XYZ file of C-alpha atoms in Angstrom:
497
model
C 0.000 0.000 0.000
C 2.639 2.009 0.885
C 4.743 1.864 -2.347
C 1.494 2.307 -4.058
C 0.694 5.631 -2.490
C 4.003 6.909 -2.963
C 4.584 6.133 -6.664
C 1.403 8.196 -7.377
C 2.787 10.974 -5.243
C 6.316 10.817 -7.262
C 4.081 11.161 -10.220
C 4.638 7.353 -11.681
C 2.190 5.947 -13.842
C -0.304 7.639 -12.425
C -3.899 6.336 -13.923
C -1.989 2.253 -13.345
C -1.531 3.320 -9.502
C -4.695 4.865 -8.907
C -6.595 1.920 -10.295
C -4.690 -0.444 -7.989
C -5.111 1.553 -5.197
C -8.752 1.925 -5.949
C -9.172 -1.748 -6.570
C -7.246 -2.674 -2.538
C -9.731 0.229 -0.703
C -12.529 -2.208 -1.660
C -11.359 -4.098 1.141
C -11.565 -1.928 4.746
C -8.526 -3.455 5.811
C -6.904 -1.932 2.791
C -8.784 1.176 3.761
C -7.299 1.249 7.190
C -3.953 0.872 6.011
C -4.016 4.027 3.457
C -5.368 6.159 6.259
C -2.516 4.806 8.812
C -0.412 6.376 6.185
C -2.142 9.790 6.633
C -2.264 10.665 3.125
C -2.353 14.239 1.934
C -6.022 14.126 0.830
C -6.164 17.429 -1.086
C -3.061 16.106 -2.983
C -5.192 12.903 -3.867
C -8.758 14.748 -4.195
C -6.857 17.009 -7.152
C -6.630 14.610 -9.506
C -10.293 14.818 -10.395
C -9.070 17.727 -12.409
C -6.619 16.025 -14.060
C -6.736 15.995 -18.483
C -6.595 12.224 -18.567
C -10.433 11.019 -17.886
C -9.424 7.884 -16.441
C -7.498 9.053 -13.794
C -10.533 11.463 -12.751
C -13.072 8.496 -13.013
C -10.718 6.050 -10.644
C -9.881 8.800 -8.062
C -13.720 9.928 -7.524
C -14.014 6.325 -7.006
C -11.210 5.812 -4.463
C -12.346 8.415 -2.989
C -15.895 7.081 -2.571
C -14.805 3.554 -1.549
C -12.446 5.449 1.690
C -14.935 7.837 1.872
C -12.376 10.588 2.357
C -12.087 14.191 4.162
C -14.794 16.667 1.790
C -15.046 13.631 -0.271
C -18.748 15.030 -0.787
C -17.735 18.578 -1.579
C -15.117 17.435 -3.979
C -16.944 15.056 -6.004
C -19.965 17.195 -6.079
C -17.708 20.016 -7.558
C -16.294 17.830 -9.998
C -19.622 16.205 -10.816
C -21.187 20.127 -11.786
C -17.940 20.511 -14.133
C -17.914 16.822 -15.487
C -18.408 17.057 -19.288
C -16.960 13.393 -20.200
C -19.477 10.886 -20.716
C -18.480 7.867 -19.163
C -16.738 9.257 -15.783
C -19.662 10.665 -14.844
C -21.677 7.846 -13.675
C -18.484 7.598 -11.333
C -18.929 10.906 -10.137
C -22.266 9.452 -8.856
C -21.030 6.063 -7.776
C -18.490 7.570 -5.444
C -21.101 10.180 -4.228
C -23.282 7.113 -3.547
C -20.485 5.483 -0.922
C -20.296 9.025 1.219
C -22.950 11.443 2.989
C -24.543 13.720 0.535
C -27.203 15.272 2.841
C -26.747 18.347 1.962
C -26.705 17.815 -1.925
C -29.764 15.327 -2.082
C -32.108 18.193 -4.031
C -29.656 19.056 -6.731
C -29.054 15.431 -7.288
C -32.752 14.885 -7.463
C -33.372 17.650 -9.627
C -30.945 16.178 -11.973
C -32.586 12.922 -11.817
C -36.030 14.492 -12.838
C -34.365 16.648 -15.608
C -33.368 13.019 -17.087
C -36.346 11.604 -16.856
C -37.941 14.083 -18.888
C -34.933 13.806 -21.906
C -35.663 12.170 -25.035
C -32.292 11.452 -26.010
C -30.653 11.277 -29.289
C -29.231 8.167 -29.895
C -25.618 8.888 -29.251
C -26.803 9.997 -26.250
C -28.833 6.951 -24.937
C -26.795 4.801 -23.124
C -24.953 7.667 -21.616
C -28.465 9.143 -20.107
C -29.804 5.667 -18.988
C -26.590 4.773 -17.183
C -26.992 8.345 -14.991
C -30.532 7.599 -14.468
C -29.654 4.039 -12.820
C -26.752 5.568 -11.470
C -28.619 8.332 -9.819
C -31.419 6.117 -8.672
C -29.576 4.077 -6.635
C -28.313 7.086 -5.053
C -31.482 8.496 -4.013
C -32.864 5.181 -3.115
C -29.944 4.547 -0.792
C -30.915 7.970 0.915
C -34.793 7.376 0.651
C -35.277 9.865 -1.576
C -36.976 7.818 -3.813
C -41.210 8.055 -3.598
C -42.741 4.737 -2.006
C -45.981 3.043 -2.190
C -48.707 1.067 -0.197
C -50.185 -1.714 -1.380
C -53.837 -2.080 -1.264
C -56.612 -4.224 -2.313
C -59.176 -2.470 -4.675
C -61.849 -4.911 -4.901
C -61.394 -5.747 -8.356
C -60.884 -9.051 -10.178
C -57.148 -9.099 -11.003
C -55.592 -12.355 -12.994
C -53.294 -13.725 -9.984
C -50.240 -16.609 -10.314
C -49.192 -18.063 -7.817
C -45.669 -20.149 -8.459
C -45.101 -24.111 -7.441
C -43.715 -27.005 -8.866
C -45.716 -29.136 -10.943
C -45.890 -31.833 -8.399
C -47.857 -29.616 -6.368
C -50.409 -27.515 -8.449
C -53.255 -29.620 -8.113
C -52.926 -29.028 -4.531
C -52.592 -26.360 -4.719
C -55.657 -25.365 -6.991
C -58.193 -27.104 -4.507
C -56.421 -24.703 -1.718
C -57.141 -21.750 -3.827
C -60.223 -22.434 -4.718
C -61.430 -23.378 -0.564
C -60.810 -19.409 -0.395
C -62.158 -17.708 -3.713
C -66.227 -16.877 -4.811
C -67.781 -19.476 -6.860
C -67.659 -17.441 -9.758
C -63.968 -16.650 -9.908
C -61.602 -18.471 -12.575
C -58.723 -20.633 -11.915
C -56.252 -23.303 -13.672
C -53.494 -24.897 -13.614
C -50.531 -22.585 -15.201
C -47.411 -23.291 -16.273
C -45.717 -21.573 -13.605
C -48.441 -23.068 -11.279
C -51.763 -21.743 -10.715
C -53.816 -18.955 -12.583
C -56.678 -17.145 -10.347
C -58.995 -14.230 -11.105
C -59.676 -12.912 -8.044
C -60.714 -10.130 -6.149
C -59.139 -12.327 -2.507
C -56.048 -11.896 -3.144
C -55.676 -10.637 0.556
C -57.794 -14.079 1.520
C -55.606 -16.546 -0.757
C -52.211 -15.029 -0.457
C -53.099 -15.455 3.383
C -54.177 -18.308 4.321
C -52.579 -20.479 1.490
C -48.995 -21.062 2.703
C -47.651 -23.743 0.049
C -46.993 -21.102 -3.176
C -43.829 -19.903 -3.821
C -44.281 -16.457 -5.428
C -47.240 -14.108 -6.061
C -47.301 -12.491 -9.661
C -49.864 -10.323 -11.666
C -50.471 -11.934 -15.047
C -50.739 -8.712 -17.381
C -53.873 -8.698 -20.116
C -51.779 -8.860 -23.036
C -52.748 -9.950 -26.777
C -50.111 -11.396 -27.865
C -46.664 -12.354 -26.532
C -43.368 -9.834 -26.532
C -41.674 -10.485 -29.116
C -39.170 -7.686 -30.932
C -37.002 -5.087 -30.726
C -37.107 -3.480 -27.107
C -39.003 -0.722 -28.531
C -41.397 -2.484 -29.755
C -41.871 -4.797 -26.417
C -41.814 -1.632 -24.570
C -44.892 -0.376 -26.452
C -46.926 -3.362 -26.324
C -46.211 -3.964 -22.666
C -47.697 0.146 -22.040
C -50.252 -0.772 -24.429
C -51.158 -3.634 -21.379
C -52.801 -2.966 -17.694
C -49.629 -2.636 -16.810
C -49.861 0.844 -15.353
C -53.592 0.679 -14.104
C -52.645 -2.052 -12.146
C -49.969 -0.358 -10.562
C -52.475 2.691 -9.810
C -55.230 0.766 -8.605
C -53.129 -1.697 -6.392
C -51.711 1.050 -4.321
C -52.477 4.123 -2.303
C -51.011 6.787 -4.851
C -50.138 6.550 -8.135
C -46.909 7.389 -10.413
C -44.003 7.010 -10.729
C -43.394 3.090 -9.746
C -39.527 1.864 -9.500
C -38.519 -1.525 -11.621
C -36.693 -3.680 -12.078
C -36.287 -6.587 -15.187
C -36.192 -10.067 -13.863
C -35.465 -12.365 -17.428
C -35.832 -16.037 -17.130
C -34.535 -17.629 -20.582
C -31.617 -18.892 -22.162
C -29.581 -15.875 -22.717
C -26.132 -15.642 -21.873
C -25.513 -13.311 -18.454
C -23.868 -11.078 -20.661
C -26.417 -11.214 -23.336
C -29.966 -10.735 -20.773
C -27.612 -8.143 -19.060
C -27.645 -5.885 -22.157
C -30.810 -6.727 -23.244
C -32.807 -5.899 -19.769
C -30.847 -2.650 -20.036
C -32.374 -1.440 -23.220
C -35.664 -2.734 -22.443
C -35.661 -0.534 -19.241
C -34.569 2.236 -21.069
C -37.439 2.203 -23.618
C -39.860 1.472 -20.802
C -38.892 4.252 -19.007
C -39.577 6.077 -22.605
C -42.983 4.761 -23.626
C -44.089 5.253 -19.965
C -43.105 9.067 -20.279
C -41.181 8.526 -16.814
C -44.394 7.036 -15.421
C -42.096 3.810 -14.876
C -38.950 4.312 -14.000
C -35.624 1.707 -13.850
C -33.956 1.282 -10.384
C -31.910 -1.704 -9.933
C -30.974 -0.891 -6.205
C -34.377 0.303 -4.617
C -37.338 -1.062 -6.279
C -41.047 -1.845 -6.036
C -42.007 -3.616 -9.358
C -40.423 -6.380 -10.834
C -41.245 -7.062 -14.203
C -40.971 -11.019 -14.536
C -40.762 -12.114 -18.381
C -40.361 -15.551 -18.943
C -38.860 -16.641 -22.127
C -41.844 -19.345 -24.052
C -40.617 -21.907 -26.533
C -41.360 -19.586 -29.601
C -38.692 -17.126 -28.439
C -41.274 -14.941 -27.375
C -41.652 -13.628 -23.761
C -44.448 -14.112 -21.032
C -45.113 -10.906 -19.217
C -46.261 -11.103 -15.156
C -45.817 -8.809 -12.225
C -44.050 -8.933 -8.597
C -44.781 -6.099 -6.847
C -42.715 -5.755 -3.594
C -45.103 -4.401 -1.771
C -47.151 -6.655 -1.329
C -45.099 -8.135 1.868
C -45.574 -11.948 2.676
C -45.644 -12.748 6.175
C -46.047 -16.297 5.608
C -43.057 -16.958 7.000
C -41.999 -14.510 9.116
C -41.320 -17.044 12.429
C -38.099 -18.086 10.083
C -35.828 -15.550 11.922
C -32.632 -18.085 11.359
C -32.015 -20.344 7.951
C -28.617 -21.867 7.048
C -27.326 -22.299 3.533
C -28.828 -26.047 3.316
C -32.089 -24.934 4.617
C -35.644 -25.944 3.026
C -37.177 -22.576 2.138
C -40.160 -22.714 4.391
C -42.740 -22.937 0.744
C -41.568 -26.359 -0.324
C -41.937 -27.329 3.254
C -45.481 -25.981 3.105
C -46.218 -27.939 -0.176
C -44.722 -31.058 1.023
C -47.230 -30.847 4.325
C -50.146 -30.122 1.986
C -48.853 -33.047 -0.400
C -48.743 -35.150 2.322
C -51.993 -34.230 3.636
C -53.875 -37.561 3.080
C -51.220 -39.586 5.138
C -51.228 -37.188 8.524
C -53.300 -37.416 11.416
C -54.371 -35.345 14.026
C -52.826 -35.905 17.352
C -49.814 -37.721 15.928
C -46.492 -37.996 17.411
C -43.858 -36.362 14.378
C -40.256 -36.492 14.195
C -38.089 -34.761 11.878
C -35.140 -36.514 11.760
C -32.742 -34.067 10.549
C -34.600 -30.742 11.052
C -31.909 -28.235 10.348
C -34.022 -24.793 11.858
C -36.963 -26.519 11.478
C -38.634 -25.241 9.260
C -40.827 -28.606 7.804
C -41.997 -29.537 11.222
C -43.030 -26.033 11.821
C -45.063 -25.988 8.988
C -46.348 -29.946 9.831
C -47.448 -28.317 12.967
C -49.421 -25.341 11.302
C -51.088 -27.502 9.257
C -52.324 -30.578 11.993
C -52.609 -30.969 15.405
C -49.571 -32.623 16.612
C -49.437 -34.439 19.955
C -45.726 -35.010 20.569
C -43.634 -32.650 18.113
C -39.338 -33.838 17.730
C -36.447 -32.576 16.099
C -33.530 -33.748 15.689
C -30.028 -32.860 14.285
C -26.362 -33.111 14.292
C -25.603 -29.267 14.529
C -26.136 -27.459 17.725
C -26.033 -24.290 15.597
C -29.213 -25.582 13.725
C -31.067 -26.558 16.266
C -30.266 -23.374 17.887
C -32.170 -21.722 15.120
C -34.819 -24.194 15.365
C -35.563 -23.459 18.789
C -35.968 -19.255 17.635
C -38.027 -20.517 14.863
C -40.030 -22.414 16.926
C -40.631 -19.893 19.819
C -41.045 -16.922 17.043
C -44.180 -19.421 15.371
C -45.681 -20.064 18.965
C -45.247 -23.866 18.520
C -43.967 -25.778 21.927
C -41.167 -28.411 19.966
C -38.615 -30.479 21.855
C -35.112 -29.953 19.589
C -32.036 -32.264 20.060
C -28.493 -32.012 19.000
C -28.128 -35.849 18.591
C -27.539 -38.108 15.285
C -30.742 -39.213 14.015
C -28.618 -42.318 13.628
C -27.873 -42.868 17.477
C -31.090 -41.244 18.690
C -33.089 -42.943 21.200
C -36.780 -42.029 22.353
C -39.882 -43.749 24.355
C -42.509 -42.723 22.214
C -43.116 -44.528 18.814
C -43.620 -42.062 16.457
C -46.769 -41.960 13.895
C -44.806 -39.570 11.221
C -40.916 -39.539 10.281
C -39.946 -36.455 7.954
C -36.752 -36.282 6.808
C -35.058 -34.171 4.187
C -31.944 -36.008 3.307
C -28.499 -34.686 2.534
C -27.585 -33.989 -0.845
C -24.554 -36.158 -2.014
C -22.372 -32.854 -2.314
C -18.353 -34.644 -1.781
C -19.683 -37.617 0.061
C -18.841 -41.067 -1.945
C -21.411 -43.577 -2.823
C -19.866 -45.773 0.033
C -20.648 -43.176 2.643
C -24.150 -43.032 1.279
C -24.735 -46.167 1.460
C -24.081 -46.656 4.887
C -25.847 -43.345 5.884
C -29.467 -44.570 3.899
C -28.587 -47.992 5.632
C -28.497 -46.139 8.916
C -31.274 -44.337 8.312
C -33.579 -46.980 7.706
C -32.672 -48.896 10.495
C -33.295 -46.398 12.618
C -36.358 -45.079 10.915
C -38.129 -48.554 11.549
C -37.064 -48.853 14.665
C -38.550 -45.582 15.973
C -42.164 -45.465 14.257
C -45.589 -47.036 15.248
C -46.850 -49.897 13.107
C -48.785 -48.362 10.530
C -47.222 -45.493 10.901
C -45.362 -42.886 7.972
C -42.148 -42.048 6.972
C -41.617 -39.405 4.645
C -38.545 -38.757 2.556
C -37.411 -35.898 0.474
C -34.484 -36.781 -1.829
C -32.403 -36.968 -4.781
C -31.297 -41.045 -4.272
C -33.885 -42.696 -6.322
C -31.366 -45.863 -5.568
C -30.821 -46.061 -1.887
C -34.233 -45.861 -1.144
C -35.393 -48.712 -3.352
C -32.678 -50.929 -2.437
C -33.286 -50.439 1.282
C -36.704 -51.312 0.691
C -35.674 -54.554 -0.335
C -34.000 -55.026 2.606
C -36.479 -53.514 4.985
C -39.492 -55.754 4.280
C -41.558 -54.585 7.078
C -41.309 -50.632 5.430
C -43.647 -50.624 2.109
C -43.484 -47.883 -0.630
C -47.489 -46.717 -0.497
C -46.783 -43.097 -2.776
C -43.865 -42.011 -4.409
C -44.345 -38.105 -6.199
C -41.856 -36.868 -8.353
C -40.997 -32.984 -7.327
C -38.561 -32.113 -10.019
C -37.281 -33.903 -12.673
C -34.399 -31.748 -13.548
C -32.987 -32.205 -10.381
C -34.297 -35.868 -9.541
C -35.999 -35.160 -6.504
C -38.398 -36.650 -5.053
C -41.001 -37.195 -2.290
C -41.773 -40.785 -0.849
C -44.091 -42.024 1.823
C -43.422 -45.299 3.489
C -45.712 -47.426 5.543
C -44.492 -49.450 8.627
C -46.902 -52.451 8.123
């Protein structure tokens, strides 16, 4: 760092030096060591009037990431002067990384005055990267507007996401809270409502994954940007908006592209899309890919052309708000929901449930919201997990008894009605150490649970549970559901004759 600092003050290779340097402060350790070296600031902050444009656009950006003495007044002056188009948006960047209190309303009225531009074409991508650029600013210091969501009353066309394996499940549970005369069906992405309940359903139904707004559209996107951006105003897109929330214009989005694009390729291409948006919308709908409401989901079809639907952000789902710890392996608390309602047909009230390897407990939580549960278990290996299945627990108001043990050297009095268990994924273990661990399992599995009772497994080794089927005679395979293909996952329910 040191060497660094003082080549640039010595005047060698200045812009090379400066980019380094930049490049280390993105680490605060790095930070802490520059400012043990009590650099001469001023010295530093005057290179963002220096001729060459790249040593202005990486010093306003070390400057931001150390967030330096009168960082703010420097870049701002800089930022006024600034003629070259693509340090700029660096200008802002840094500007973003300090404390701009005091120049929030010019930078806002600089944002507006974009908004309102038509560009020329040269100037396009320039003007679209300060709006972004910009946005994120005054998002970061809530400067941006925000709105309440609301329901209006109205019939709007709601999806709500699942796996395949579960929509029909999910379609009875949507229809046990809609009118008799609204319209559902299975989707592709799951199930297709029209609805005025969307408060009731996105309630009380707990196994979905996402809520989207299906927009009316005639025909799919397909085209230029330009010409998706027109047909996509030409929807409900911005009534929907207005009559979904408690004041109208302008809404910040975002593009969310599922299809086979490269990330380089979807990158640019969700970047000009914005852009014209924001254009056809006359500012109405504006891009923001820090602080956003809207999410525009498109989803690529077969034909190359693009499904349109809707995530609007605030619409907040406190479905699962009892998860205050997860882990990096843990089931995200919807498929745990689904499985339950899957599963439905094999439960019974008053049961005594085990989850053999419960992680933070999240799917015998959501057993326990769906049934009556007389004795409730959990068991795992990690005391960190169960840790965060105890918080879980207490935050959900459901009484569970959580121990750090082995499943496969657990011991309990009680035989158990209902086994879950959501198995480890094969990550680096070998097929030896499998083996034995399904073995294990099994063994212990039968040895715990009632006659007649279930054991339910959630996995990707099609193979070790047949074989130690064969081998465990008194275990039969009653249901097996396939979850996802892709992945080869699935859901099997085992009866302890």
């Amino acid at each position: 760092m040191r060497m660094i600092y003082e080549a640039i003050c010595e005047g060698r290779d200045i812009r090379a030096n400066l980019i380094v340097l930049k490049n280390c402060c993105k680490e605060e350790a790095s930070v802490k060591e520059l400012y043990a070296l009590q650099p001469d600031w001023k010295f530093l902050s005057s290179f963002l009037s220096d001729p060459d444009a790249k040593v202005r656009k990486n010093v306003a950006l070390l400057l931001g990431e150390t967030n330096a003495p009168n960082a703010a007044a420097d870049l701002m002056n800089a930022y006024r002067t600034e003629e070259t188009r693509f340090v700029k948006p660096a200008y802002v960047q840094a500007l973003s990384m300090v404390s701009v209190e005091d120049y929030l309303d010019e930078l806002q009225e600089d944002y507006n005055r974009l908004l309102a531009m038509t560009p020329e074409a040269d100037e396009a991508k320039h003007v679209n990267e300060m709006k972004q650029a910009l946005a994120k600013l005054l998002g970061k210091n809530d400067m941006l507007e925000h709105h309440v969501f609301r329901t209006d009353g109205k019939k709007h066309d709601l999806i709500l996401t699942a796996e395949k394996a579960y929509r029909d499940v999910l379609l009875k549970q949507v229809k046990a809270c809609c009118d008799s005369d609204d319209q559902m069906v299975v989707h592709p992405l799951g199930v297709k409502v029209r609805t005025a309940q969307i408060d009731k359903i996105t309630k009380r139904v707990r196994m979905y994954r996402e809520a989207l707004f299906a927009l009316k559209i005639k025909e799919r996107l397909s085209g230029n940007e330009t010409t998706m951006a027109k047909k996509l105003i030409a929807t409900d897109f911005l009534k929907l908006l207005e009559d979904l929330h408690t004041t109208a214009d302008p809404f910040y989005f975002r593009i969310e592209c599922k299809s086979g694009m490269t990330l380089e390729e979807k990158s640019a291409f969700t970047k000009r899309l914005a852009a014209a948006i924001e254009t056809e919308s006359a500012g109405k709908l504006r891009n923001s890919t820090g602080d956003y409401e809207v999410e525009l989901r498109l989803v690529q079809t077969a034909d190359g052309s693009f499904f349109p639907c809707v995530k609007l952000h605030t619409m907040i789902d406190h479905r699962f708000a009892y998860r205050k710890v997860q882990t990096a392996a843990s089931m995200h608390p919807s498929t745990a929901a689904a499985i339950v309602a899957l599963l439905t047909p094999y439960l019974s009230q008053d049961a005594n449930v085990l989850d053999a390897m419960c992680g933070v407990g999240t799917l015998l939580i959501e057993r326990c919201k769906a049934m009556n549960c007389m004795g409730r278990y959990g068991v795992d290996i990690y005391g960190e997990a169960i840790a965060g299945a105890n918080e879980n627990a207490k935050a959900a108001g459901i009484a569970c008894n959580f121990i750090t043990k082995d499943f496969l050297t657990f011991t309990i009095r009680h035989e158990m009605h209902e086994v879950f268990a959501d198995m480890p994924r094969r990550g680096k273990k070998s097929k030896e150490e499998l083996d034995e661990l399904y073995r294990g399992f099994f063994d212990k599995a039968s040895e715990v649970m009632a006659h007649h009772g279930f054991l339910f497994i959630y996995c990707d080794e099609e193979g070790f549970v047949k074989k130690n089927l064969r081998l465990h005679t008194e275990l039969a395979l009653k249901k097996e559901f396939e979850i996802t293909k892709k992945h080869g996952i699935n859901l099997y329910v085992i009866e302890k004759k």
